[in-house]
mmCIF file of C-alpha atoms in Angstrom:
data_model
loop_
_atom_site.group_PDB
_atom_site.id
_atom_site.type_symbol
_atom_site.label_atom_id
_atom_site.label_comp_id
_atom_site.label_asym_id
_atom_site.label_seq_id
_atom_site.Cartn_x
_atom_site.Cartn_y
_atom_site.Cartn_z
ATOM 1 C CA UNK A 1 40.172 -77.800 12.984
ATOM 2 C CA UNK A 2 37.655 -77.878 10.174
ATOM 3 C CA UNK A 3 34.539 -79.991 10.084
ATOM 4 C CA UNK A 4 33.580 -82.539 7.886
ATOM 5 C CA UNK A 5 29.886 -81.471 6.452
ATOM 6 C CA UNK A 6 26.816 -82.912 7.434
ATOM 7 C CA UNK A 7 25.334 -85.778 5.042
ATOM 8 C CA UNK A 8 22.056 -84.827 3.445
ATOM 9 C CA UNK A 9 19.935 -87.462 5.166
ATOM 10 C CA UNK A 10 18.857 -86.901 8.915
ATOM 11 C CA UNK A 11 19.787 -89.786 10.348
ATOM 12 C CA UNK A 12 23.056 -89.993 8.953
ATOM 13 C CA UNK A 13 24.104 -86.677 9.878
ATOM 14 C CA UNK A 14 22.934 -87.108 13.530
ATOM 15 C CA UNK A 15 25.262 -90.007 13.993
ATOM 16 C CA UNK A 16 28.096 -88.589 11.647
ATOM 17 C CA UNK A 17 31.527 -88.329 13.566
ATOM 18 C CA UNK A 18 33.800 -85.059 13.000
ATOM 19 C CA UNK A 19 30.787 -82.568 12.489
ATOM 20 C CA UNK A 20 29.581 -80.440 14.638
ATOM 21 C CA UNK A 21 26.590 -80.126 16.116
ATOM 22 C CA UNK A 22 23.387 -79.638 14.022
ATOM 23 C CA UNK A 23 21.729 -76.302 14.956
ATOM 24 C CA UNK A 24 17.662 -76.333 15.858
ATOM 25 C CA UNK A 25 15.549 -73.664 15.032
ATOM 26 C CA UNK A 26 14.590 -71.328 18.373
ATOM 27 C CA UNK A 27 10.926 -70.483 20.008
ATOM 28 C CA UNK A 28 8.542 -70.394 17.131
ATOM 29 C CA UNK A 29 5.396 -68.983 19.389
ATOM 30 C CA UNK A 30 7.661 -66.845 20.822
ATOM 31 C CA UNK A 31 9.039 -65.765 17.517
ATOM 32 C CA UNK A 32 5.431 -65.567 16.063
ATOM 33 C CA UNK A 33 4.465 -63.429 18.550
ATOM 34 C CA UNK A 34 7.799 -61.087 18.231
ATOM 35 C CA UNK A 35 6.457 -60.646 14.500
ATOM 36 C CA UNK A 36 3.349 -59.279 15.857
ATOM 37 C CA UNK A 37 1.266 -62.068 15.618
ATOM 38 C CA UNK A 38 -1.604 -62.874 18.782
ATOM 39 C CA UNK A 39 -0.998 -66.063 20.246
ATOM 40 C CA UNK A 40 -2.755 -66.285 23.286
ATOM 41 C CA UNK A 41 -5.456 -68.308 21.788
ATOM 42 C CA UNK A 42 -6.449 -71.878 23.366
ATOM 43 C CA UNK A 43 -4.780 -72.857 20.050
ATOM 44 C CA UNK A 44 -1.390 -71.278 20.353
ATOM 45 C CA UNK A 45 0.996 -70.697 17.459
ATOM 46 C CA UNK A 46 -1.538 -73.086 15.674
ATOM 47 C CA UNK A 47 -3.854 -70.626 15.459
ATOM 48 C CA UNK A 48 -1.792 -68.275 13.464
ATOM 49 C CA UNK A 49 -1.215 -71.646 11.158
ATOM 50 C CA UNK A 50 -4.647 -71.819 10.243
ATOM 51 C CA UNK A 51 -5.317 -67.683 9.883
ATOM 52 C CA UNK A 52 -2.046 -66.705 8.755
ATOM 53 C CA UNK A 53 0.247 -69.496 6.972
ATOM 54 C CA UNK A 54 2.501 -66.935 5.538
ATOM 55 C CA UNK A 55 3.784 -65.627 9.112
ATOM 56 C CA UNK A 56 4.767 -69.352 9.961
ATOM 57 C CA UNK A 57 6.289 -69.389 6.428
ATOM 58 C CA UNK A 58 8.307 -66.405 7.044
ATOM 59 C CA UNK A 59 9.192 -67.085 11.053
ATOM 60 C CA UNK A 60 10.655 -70.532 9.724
ATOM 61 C CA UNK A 61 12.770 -68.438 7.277
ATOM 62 C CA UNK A 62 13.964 -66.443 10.223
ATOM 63 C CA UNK A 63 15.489 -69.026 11.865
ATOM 64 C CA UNK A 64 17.034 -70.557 8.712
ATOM 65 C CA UNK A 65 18.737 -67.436 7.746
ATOM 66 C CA UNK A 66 19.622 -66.526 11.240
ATOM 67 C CA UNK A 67 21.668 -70.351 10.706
ATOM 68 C CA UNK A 68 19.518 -72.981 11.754
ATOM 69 C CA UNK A 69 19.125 -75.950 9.883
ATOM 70 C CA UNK A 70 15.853 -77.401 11.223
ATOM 71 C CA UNK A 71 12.941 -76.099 11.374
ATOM 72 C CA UNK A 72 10.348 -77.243 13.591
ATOM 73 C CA UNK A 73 6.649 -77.290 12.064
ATOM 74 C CA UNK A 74 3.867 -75.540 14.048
ATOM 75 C CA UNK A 75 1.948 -78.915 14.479
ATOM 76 C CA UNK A 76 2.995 -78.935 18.282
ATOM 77 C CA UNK A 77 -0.368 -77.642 19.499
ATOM 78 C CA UNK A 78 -2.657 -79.558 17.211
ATOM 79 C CA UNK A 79 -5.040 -81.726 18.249
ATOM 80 C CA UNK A 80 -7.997 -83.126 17.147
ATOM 81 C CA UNK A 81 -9.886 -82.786 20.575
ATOM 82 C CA UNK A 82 -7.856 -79.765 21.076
ATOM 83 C CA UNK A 83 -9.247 -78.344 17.629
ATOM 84 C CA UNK A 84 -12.917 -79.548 18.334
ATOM 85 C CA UNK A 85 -12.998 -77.435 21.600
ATOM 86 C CA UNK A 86 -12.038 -74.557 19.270
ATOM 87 C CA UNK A 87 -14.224 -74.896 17.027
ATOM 88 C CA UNK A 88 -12.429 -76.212 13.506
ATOM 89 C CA UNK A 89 -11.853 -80.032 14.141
ATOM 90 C CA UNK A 90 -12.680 -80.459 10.395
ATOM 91 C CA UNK A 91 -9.321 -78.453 9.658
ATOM 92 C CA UNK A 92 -6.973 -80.912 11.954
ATOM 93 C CA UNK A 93 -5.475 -83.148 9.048
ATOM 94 C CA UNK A 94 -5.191 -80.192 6.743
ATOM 95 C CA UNK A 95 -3.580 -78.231 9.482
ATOM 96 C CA UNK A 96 -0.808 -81.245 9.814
ATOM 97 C CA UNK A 97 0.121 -81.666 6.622
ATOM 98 C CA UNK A 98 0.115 -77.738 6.073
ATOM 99 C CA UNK A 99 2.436 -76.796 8.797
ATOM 100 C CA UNK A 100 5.308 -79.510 7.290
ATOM 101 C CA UNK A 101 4.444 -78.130 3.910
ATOM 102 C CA UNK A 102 5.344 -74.795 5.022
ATOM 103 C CA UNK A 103 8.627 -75.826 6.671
ATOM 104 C CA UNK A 104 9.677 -77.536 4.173
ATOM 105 C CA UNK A 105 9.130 -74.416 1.517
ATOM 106 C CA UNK A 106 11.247 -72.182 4.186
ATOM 107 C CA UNK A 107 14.038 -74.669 3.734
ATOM 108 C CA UNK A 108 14.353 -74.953 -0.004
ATOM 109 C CA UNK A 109 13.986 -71.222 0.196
ATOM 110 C CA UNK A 110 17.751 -69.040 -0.379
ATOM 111 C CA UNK A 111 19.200 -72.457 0.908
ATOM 112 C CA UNK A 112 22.858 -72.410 0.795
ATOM 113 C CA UNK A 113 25.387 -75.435 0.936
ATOM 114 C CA UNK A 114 24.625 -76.869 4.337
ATOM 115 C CA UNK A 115 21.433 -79.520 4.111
ATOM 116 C CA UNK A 116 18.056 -78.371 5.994
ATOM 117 C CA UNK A 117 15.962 -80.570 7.488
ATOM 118 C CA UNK A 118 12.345 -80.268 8.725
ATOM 119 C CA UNK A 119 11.146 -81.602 11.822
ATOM 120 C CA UNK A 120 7.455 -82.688 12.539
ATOM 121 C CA UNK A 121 6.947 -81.763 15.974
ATOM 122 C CA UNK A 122 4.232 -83.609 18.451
ATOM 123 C CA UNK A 123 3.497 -82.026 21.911
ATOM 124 C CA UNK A 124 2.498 -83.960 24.687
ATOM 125 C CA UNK A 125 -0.934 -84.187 25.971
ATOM 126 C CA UNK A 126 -1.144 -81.460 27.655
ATOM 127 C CA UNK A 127 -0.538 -78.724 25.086
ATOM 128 C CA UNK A 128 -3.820 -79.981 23.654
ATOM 129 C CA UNK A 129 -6.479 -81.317 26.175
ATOM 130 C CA UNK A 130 -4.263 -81.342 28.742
ATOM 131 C CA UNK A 131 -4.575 -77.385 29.343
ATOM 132 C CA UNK A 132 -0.742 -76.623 29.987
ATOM 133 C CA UNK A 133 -0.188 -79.326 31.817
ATOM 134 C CA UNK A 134 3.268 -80.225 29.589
ATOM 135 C CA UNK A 135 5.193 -78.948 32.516
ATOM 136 C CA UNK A 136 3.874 -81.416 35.116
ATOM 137 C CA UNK A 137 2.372 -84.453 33.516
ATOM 138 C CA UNK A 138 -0.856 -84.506 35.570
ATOM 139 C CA UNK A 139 -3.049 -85.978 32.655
ATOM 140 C CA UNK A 140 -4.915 -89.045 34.755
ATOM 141 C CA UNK A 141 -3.798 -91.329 31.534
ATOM 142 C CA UNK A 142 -2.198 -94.432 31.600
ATOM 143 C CA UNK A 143 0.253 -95.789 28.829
ATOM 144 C CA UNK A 144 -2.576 -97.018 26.472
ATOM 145 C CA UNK A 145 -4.736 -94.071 26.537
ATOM 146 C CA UNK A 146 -1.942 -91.850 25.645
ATOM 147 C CA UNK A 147 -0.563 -94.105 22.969
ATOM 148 C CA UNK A 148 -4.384 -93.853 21.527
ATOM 149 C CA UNK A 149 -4.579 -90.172 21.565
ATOM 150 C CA UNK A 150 -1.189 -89.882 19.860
ATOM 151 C CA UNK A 151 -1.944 -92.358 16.648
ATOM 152 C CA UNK A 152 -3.947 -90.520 14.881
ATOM 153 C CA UNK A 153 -1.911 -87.203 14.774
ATOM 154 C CA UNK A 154 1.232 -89.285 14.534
ATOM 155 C CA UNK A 155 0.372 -91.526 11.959
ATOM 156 C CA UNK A 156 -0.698 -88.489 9.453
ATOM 157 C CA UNK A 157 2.566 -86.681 9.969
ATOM 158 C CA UNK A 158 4.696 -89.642 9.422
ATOM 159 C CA UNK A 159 3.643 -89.098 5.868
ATOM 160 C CA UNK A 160 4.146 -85.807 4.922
ATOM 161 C CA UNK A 161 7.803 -85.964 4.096
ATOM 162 C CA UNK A 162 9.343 -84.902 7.104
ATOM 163 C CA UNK A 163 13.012 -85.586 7.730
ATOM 164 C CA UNK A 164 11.993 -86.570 11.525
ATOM 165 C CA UNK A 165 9.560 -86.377 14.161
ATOM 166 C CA UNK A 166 10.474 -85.088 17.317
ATOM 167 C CA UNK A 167 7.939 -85.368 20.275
ATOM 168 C CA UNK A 168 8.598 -82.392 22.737
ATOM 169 C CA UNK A 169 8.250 -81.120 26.385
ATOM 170 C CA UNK A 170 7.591 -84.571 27.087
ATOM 171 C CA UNK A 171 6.619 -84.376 31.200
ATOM 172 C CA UNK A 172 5.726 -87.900 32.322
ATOM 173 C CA UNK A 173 6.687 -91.758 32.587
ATOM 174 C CA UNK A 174 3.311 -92.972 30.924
ATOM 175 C CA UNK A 175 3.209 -90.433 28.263
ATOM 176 C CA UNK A 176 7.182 -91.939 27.787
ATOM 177 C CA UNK A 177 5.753 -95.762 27.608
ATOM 178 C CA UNK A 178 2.884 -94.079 24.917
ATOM 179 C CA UNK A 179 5.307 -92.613 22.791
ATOM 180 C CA UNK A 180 8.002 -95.405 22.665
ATOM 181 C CA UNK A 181 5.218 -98.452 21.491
ATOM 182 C CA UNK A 182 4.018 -95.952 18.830
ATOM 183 C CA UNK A 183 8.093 -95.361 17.697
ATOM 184 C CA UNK A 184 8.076 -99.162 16.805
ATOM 185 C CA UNK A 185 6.306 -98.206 13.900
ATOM 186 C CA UNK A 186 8.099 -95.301 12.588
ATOM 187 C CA UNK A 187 9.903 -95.401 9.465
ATOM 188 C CA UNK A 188 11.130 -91.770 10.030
ATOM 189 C CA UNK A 189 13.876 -91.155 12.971
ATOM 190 C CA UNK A 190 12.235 -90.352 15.754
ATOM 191 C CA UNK A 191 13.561 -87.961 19.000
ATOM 192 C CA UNK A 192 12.041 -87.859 22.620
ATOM 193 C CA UNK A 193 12.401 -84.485 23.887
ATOM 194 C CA UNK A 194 11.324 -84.668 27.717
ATOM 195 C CA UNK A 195 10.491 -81.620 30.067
ATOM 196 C CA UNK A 196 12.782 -82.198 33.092
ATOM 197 C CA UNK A 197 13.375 -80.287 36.640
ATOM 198 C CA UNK A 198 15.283 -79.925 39.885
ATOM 199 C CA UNK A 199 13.114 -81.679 42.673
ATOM 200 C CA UNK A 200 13.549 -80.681 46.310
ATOM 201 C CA UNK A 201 16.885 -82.820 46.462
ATOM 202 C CA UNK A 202 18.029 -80.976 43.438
ATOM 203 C CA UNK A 203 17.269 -84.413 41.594
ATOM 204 C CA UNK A 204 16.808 -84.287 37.310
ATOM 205 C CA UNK A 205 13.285 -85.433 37.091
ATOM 206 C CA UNK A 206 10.561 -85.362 34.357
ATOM 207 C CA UNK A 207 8.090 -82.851 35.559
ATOM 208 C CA UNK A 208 5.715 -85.753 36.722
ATOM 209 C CA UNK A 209 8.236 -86.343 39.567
ATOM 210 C CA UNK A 210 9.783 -89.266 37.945
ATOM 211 C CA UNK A 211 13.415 -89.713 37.986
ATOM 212 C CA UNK A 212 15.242 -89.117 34.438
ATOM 213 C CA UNK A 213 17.183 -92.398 34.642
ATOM 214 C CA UNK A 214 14.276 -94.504 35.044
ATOM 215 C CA UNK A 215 13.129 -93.200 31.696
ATOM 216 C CA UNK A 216 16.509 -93.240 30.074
ATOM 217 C CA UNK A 217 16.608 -96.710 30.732
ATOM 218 C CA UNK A 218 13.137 -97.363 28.959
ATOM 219 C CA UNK A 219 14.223 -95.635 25.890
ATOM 220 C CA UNK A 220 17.896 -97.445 26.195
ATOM 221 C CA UNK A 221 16.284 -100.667 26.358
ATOM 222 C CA UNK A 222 13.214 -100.212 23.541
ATOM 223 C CA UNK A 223 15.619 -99.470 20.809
ATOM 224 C CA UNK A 224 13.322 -97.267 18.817
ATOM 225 C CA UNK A 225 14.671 -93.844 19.157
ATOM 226 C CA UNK A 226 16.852 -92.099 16.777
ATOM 227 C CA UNK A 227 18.113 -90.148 19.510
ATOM 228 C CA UNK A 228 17.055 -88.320 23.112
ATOM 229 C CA UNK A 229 17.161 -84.901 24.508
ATOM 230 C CA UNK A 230 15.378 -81.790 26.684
ATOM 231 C CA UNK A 231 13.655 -78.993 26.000
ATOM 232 C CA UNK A 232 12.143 -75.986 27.335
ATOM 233 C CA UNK A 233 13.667 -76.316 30.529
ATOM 234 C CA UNK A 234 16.559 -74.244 32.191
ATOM 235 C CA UNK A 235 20.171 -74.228 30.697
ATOM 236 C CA UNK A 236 21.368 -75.394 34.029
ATOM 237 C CA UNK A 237 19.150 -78.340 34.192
ATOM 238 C CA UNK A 238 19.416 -79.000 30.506
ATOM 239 C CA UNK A 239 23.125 -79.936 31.109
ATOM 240 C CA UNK A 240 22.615 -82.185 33.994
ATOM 241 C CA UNK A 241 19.765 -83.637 32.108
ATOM 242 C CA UNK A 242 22.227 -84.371 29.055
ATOM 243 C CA UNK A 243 24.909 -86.058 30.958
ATOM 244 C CA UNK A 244 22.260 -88.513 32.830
ATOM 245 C CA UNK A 245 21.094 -89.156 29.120
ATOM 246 C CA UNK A 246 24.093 -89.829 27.726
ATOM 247 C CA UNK A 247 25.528 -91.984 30.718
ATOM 248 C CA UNK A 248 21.917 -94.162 30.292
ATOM 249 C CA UNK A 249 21.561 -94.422 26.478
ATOM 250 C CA UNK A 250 24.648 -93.780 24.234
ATOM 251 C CA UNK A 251 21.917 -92.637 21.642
ATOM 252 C CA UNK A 252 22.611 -88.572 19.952
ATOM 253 C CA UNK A 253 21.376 -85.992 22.429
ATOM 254 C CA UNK A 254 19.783 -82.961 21.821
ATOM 255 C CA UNK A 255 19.293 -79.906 23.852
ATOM 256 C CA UNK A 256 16.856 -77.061 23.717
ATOM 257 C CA UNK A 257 16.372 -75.189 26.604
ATOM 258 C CA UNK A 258 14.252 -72.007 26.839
ATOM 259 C CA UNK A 259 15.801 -68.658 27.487
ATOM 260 C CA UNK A 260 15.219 -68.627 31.497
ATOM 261 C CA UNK A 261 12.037 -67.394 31.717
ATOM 262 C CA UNK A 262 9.077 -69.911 32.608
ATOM 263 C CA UNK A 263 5.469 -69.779 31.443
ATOM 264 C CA UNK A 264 2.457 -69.328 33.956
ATOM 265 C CA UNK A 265 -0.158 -71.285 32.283
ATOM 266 C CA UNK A 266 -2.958 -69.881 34.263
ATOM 267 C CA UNK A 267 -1.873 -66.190 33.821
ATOM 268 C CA UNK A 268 -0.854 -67.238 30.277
ATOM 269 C CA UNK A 269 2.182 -64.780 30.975
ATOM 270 C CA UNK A 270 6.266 -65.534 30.442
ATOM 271 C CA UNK A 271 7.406 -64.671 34.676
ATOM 272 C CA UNK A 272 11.533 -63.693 35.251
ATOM 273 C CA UNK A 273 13.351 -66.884 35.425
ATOM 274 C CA UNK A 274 16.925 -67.477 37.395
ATOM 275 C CA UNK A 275 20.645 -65.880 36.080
ATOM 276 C CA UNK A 276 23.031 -68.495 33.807
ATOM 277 C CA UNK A 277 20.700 -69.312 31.442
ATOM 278 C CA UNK A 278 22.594 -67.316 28.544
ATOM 279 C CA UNK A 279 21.441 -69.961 26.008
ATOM 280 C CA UNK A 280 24.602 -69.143 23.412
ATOM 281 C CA UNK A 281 27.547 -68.819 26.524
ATOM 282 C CA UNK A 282 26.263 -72.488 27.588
ATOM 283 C CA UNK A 283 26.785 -74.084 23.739
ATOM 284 C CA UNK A 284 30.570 -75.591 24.677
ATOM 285 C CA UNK A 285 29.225 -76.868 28.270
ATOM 286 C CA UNK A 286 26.178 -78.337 26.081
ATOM 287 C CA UNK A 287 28.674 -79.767 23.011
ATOM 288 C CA UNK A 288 30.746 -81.499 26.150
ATOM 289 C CA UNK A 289 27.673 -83.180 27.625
ATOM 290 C CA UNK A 290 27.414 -84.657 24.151
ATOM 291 C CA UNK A 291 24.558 -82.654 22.569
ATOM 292 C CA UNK A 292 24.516 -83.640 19.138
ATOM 293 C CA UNK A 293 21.640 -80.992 18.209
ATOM 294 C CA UNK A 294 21.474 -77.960 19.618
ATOM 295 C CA UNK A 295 18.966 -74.821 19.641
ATOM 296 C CA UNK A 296 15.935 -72.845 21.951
ATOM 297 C CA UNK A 297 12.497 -73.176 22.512
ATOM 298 C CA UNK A 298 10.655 -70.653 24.209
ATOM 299 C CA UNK A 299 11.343 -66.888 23.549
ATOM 300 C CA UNK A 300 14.561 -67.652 22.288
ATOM 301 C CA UNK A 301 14.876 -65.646 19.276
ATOM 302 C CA UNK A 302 16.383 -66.043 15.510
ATOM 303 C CA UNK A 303 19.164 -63.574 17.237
ATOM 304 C CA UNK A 304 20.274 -66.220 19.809
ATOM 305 C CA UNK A 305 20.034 -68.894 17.162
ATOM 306 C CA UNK A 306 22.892 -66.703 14.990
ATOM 307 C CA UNK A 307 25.439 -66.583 18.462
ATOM 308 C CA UNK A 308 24.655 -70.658 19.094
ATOM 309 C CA UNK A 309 25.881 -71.474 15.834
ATOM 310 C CA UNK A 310 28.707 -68.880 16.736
ATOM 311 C CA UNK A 311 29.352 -70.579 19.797
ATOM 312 C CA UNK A 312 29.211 -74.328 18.155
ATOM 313 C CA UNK A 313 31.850 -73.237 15.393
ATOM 314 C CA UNK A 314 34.104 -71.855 17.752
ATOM 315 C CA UNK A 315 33.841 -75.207 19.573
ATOM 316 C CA UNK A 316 34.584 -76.851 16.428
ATOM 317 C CA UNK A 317 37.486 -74.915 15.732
ATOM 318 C CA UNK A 318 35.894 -73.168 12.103
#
């Protein structure tokens, strides 16, 4: 069965019925680094954003050829405190508006019939001050704090002509409070992407410890987000994690996960992860737990991104 095509503006093709799902770019650090690029900075991919704008450029047109159609900026790491510690807090705003600039360029680039859309991504807290502590939510902030830290940031990319801004590897309850007062004022869609696990009971729980539902419910109630999904989490875990979503919200989901492997922030090295977490093989069990956008984070590569959009079409019958 064909298909009908995705409308041109974001939100409208997120909530379109008959279309498959829209396909997310794949790990752009990851993918950065693959091109031979040095990320092991304190500033990440963003680093190679502020040295070498032409490699994000180009890794953005990876994943568009390769058949995504969004591309995530590199704006996840970038902070302002993050950026002072480094040394070039005077290049924050310019850094923001650069990395949508440079998405959206990739996208107009060869573009064929299928829209593109670019995505302004915010990381949590602790990809920037935080030191790595995105998988476990251990900031010491409460709601307000976070909410403070995030405006600034927030409120530039909001105008740079982004089709959407997606927080990501969101870890913790009060960093989930933070982000849904500062959605209020969005005029752009707006996705929560949380970081969940498997606690000792084999429970779905953000990585602070508290349990998915409980934030489901928040984001159900507020009314404020365009849709709600995982990331960089386990392709086991991003299913369950999709289903509790969808039961909780009735809002789009989006899923995704990384490619297995899991990132030791101390060692600042990618360790083995566990088997069945083939990223592409999980796309129908991901399009029947209602994922309405669907793609990788870490060190999944433009290559995976070409067999999910195999795997969605052959779910979609085209």
């Amino acid at each position: 069965m064909l298909t009908a095509k995705h409308p041109s503006n974001f939100r409208d093709a997120l909530n379109a019925e008959g279309t498959g799902p829209i396909i997310l770019d794949g790990g752009l650090g990851t993918h950065l680094a693959d091109r031979g690029n040095d990320v092991t900075g304190e500033l990440w991919s963003a680093q190679i954003l502020m040295d070498r704008p032409d490699e994000v450029r180009a890794a953005h047109q990876d994943f568009f050829a390769a058949g995504a159609q969004v591309a995530t900026t590199c704006s996840y790491q970038i902070s302002r405190d993050g950026l002072e510690q480094a040394g070039s807090a005077g290049q924050f705003e310019t850094m923001l508006r650069t990395s949508v600039a440079l998405a959206k360029e990739a996208a107009t680039d060869n573009a064929q019939d299928s829209a593109r859309w670019v995505a302004a991504s915010v990381g949590p807290y602790g990809a920037g001050p935080g030191a790595g502590t995105e998988y476990d939510g251990a900031y010491d902030l409460d709601a307000a704090e976070l909410a403070q830290w995030h405006r600034e940031r927030l409120a530039i990319l909001a105008g740079t002509g982004a089709d959407v801004i997606i927080f990501e590897t969101v870890p913790s309850m009060a960093e989930v409070e933070a982000l849904t007062l500062l959605a209020k004022d969005l005029e752009l869609p707006a996705i929560l992407s949380v970081n969940v696990r498997a606690d000792e009971r084999g429970q779905i729980v953000l990585g602070d410890g508290t349990d998915l539902r409980v934030a489901a419910k928040l984001v159900a109630e507020s009314g404020v987000w365009a849709g709600v999904g995982v990331n960089c989490c386990p392709v086991p875990q991003a299913v369950a994690a999709l289903r509790i979503l969808g039961e909780e919200t009735g809002l789009p989901l989006s899923a995704y996960p990384n490619s297995g492997e899991t990132w030791d922030h101390e060692a600042r090295v990618w360790v083995p992860g566990t088997e069945g977490n083939d990223l592409p093989s999980a796309v129908p069990e991901l399009i029947a737990a209602g994922a309405r956008l669907i793609g990788g984070c870490c060190q999944v590569s433009p290559e995976q991104i070409t067999r999910v959009r195999e795997a969605a079409r052959a779910v979609a019958g085209n």
